GROMACS .gro file of C-alpha atoms in nm:
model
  208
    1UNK     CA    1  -1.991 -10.714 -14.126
    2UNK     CA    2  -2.133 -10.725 -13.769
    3UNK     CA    3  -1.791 -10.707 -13.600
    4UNK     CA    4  -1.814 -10.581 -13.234
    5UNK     CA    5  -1.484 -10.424 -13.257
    6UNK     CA    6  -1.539 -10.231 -13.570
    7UNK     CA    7  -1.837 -10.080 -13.434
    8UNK     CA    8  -1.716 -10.034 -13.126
    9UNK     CA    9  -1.442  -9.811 -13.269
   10UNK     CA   10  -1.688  -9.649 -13.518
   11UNK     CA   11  -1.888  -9.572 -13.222
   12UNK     CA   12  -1.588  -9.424 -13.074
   13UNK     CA   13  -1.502  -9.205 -13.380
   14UNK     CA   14  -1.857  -9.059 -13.410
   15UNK     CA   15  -1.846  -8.948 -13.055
   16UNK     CA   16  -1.474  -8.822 -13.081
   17UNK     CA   17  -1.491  -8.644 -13.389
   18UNK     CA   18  -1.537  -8.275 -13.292
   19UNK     CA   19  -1.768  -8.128 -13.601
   20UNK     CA   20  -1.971  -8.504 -13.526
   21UNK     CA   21  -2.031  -8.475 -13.180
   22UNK     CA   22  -2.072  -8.134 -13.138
   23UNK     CA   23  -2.374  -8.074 -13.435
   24UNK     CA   24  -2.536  -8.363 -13.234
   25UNK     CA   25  -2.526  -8.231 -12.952
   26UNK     CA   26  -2.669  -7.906 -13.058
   27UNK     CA   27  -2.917  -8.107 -13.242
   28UNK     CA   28  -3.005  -8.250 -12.916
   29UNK     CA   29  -3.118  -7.946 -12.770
   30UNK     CA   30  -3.276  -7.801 -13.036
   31UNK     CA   31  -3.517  -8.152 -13.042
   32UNK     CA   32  -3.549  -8.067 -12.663
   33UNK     CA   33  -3.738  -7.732 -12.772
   34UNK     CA   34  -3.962  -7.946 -13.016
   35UNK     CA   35  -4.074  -8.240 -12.762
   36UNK     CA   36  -4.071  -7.939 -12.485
   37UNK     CA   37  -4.325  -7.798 -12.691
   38UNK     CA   38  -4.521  -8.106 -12.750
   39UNK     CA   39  -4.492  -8.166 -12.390
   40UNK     CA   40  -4.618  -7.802 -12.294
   41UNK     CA   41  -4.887  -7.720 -12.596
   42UNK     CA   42  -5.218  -7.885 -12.449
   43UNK     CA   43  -5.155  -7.747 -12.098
   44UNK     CA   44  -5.024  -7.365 -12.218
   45UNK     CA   45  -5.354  -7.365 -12.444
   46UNK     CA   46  -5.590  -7.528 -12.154
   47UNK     CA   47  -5.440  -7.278 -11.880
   48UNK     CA   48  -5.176  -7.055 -11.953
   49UNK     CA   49  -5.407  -6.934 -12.233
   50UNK     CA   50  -5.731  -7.013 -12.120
   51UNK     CA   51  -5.865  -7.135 -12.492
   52UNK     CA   52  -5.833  -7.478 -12.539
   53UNK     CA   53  -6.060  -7.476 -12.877
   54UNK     CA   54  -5.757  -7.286 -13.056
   55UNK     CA   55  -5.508  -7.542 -12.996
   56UNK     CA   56  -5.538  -7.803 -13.269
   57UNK     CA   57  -5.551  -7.485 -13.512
   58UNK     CA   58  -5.250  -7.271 -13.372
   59UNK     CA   59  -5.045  -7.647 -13.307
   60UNK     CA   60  -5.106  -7.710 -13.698
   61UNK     CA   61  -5.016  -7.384 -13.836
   62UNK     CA   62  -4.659  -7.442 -13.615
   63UNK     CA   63  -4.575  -7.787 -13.744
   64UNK     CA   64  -4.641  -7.598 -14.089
   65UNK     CA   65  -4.400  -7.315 -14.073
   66UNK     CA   66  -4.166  -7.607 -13.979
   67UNK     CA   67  -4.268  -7.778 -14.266
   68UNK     CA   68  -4.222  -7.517 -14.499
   69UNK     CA   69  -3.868  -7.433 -14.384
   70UNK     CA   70  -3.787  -7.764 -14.462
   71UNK     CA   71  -3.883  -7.714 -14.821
   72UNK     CA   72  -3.778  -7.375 -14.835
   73UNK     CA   73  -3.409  -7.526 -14.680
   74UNK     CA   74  -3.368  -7.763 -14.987
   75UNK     CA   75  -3.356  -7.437 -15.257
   76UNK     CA   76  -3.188  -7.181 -14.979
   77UNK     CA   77  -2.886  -7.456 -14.885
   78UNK     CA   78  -2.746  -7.438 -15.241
   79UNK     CA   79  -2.751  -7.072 -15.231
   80UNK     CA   80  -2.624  -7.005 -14.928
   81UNK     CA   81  -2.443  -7.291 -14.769
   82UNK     CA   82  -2.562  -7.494 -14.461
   83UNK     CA   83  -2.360  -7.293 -14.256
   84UNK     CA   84  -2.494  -6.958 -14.322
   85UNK     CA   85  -2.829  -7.094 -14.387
   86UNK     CA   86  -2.843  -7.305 -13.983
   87UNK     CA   87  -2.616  -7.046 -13.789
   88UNK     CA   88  -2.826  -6.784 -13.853
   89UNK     CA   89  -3.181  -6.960 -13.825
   90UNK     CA   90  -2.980  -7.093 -13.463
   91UNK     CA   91  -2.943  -6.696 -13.373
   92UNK     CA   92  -3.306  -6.609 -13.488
   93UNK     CA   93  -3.419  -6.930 -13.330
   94UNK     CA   94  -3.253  -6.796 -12.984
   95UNK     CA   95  -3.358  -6.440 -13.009
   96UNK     CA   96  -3.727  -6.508 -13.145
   97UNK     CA   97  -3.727  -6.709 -12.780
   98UNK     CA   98  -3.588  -6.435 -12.615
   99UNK     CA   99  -3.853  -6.200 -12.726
  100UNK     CA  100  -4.127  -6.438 -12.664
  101UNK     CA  101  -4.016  -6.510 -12.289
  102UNK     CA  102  -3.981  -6.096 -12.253
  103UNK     CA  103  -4.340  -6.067 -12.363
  104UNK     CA  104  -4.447  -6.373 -12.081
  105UNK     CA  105  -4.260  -6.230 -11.849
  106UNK     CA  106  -4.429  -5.881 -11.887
  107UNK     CA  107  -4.780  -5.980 -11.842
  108UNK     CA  108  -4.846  -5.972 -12.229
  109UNK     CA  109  -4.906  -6.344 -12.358
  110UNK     CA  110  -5.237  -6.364 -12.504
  111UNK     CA  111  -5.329  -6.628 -12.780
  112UNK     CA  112  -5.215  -6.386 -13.093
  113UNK     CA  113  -4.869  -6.339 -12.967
  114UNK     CA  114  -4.829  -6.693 -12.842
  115UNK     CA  115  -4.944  -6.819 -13.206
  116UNK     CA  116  -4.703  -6.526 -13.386
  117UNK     CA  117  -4.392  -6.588 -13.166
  118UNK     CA  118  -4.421  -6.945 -13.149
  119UNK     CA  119  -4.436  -7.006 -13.551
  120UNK     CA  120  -4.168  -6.758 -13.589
  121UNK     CA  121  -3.942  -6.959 -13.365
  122UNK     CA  122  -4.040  -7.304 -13.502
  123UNK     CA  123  -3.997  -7.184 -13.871
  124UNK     CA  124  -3.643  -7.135 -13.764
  125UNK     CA  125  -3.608  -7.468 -13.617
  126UNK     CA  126  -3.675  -7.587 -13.979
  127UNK     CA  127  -3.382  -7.448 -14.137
  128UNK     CA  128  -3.160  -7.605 -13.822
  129UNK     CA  129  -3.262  -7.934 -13.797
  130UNK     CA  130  -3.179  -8.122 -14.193
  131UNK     CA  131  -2.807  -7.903 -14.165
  132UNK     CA  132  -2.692  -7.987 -13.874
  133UNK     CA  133  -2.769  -8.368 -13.933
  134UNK     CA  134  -2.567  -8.327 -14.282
  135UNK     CA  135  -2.302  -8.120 -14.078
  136UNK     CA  136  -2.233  -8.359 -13.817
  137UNK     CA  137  -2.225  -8.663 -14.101
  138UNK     CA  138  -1.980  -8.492 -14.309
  139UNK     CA  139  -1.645  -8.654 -14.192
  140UNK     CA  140  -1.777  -8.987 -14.157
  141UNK     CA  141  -1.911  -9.110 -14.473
  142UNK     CA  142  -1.676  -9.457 -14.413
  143UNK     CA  143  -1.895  -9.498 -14.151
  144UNK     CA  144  -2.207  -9.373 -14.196
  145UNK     CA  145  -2.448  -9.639 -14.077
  146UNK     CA  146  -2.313  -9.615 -13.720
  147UNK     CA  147  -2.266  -9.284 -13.716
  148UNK     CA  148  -2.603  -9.245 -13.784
  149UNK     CA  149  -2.735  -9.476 -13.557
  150UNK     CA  150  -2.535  -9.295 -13.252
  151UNK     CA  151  -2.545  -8.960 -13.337
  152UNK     CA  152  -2.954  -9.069 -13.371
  153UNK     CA  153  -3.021  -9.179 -13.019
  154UNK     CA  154  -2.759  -8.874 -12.896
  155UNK     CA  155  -2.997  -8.663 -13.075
  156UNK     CA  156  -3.317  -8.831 -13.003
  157UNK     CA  157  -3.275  -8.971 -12.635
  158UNK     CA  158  -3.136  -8.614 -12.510
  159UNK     CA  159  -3.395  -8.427 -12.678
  160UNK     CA  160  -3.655  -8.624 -12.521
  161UNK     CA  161  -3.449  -8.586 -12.192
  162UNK     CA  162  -3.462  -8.178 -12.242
  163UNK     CA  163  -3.837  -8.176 -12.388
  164UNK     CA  164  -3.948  -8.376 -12.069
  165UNK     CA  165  -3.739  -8.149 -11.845
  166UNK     CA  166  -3.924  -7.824 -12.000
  167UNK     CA  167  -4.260  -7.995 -11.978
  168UNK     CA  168  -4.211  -8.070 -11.596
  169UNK     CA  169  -4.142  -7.671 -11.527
  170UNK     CA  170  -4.497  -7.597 -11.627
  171UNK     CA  171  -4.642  -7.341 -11.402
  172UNK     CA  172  -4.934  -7.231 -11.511
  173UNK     CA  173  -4.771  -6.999 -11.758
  174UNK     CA  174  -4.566  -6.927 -12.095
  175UNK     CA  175  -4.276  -6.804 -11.882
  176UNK     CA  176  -4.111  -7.231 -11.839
  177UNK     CA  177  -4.152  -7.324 -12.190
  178UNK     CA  178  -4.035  -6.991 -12.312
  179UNK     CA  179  -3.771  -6.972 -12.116
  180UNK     CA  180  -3.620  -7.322 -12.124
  181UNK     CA  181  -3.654  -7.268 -12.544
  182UNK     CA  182  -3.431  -6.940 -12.479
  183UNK     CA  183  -3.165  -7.104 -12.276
  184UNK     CA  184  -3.178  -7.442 -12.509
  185UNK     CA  185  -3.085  -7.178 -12.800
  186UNK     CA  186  -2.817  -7.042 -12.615
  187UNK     CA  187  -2.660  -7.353 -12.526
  188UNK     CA  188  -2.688  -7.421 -12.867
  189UNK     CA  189  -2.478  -7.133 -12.996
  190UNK     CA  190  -2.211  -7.237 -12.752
  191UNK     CA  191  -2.182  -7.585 -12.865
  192UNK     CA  192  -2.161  -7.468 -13.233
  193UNK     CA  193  -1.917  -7.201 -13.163
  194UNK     CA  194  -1.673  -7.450 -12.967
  195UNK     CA  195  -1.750  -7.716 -13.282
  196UNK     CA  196  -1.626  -7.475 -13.598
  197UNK     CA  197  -1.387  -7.298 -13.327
  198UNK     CA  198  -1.533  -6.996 -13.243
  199UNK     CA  199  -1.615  -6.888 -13.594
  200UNK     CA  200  -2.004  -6.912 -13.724
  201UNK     CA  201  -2.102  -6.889 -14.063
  202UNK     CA  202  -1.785  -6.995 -14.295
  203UNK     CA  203  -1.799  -7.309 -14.498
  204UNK     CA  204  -1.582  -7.588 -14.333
  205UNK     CA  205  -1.364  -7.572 -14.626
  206UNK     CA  206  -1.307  -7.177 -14.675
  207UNK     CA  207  -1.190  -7.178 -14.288
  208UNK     CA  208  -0.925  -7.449 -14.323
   0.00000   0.00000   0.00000
């Protein structure tokens, strides 16, 4: 029923519940990479990388390797568990940034490595994204239309927060984007390990 007061305390609950709140909030950074990207793509390919003609090419071939996680996630979840599967796409999502901000940093972007890195980080993003949702649902299936609904615009609003945030740093250069994907990663880690308690990679119920 539309009750005020029920929703209002299902609100409450989705936003007190520790595994809840914390997968959406790591969800909310990880969008942030994705709409920083978005933000960033036609400028890094127009200046940063001088070759405008290769962007609708190199941008497609990233939204496939997410694509292809996502299919790839569907088989790989029932092997190994959403935990194992996201926490350690999180880690190569975090250190695949890492690299790629080295390589700006040094001088050494040029369209090959920006295309290579960039995929390579993305396809990781597609392993995080579906599991985290699923992981931060999991304790309120009695109520799951408002929990989705907040842990949506948590997700959604603060990702689009981040991505515009990343976009703005633009400097002519892969260093911002890079950079603000590497730190977005590393927040990330830190707001899953304070959600399963310091301890990555063990189902929910084989920690308990």
């Amino acid at each position: 029923p539309i009750d005020l007061g029920r929703i209002g305390a299902a609100a409450a609950e989705t936003v007190t519940n520790r595994l809840s709140i914390g997968y959406s909030l790591a969800m909310a950074v990880i969008v942030g990479c994705l709409f920083g990207f978005i933000n960033s793509a036609q400028q890094v390919f127009e200046v940063a990388l001088g070759n405008a003609a290769a962007f609708p090419l190199v941008f497609a071939g990233v939204g496939c390797c997410i694509a292809m996680a996502s299919l790839m996630n569907a088989g790989l979840v029932q092997r190994l568990g959403q935990r194992l599967l996201s926490h350690t796409a999180l880690i190569g999502f975090t250190a695949f940034s890492a690299l790629h901000m080295a390589v700006a940093l040094a001088g050494y972007e040029t369209l090959t490595t920006f295309a290579v890195l960039q995929a390579l980080t993305m396809f990781c993003f597609g392993f995080i994204g579906g599991n985290f949702g699923s992981m931060a649902m999991t304790p309120l299936g009695h109520i799951a239309g408002t929990a989705a609904a907040v842990q949506g615009v948590i997700s959604s609003v603060g990702g689009a927060l981040i991505g515009f945030a990343i976009g703005q740093q633009f400097d002519g250069t892969t260093v911002p984007m890079t950079a603000g994907f590497t730190l977005c990663g590393l927040t990330a880690i830190g707001i899953v390990l304070w959600t399963e308690r310091g301890r990555l990679f063990v189902a929910r119920e084989e920690a308990a």
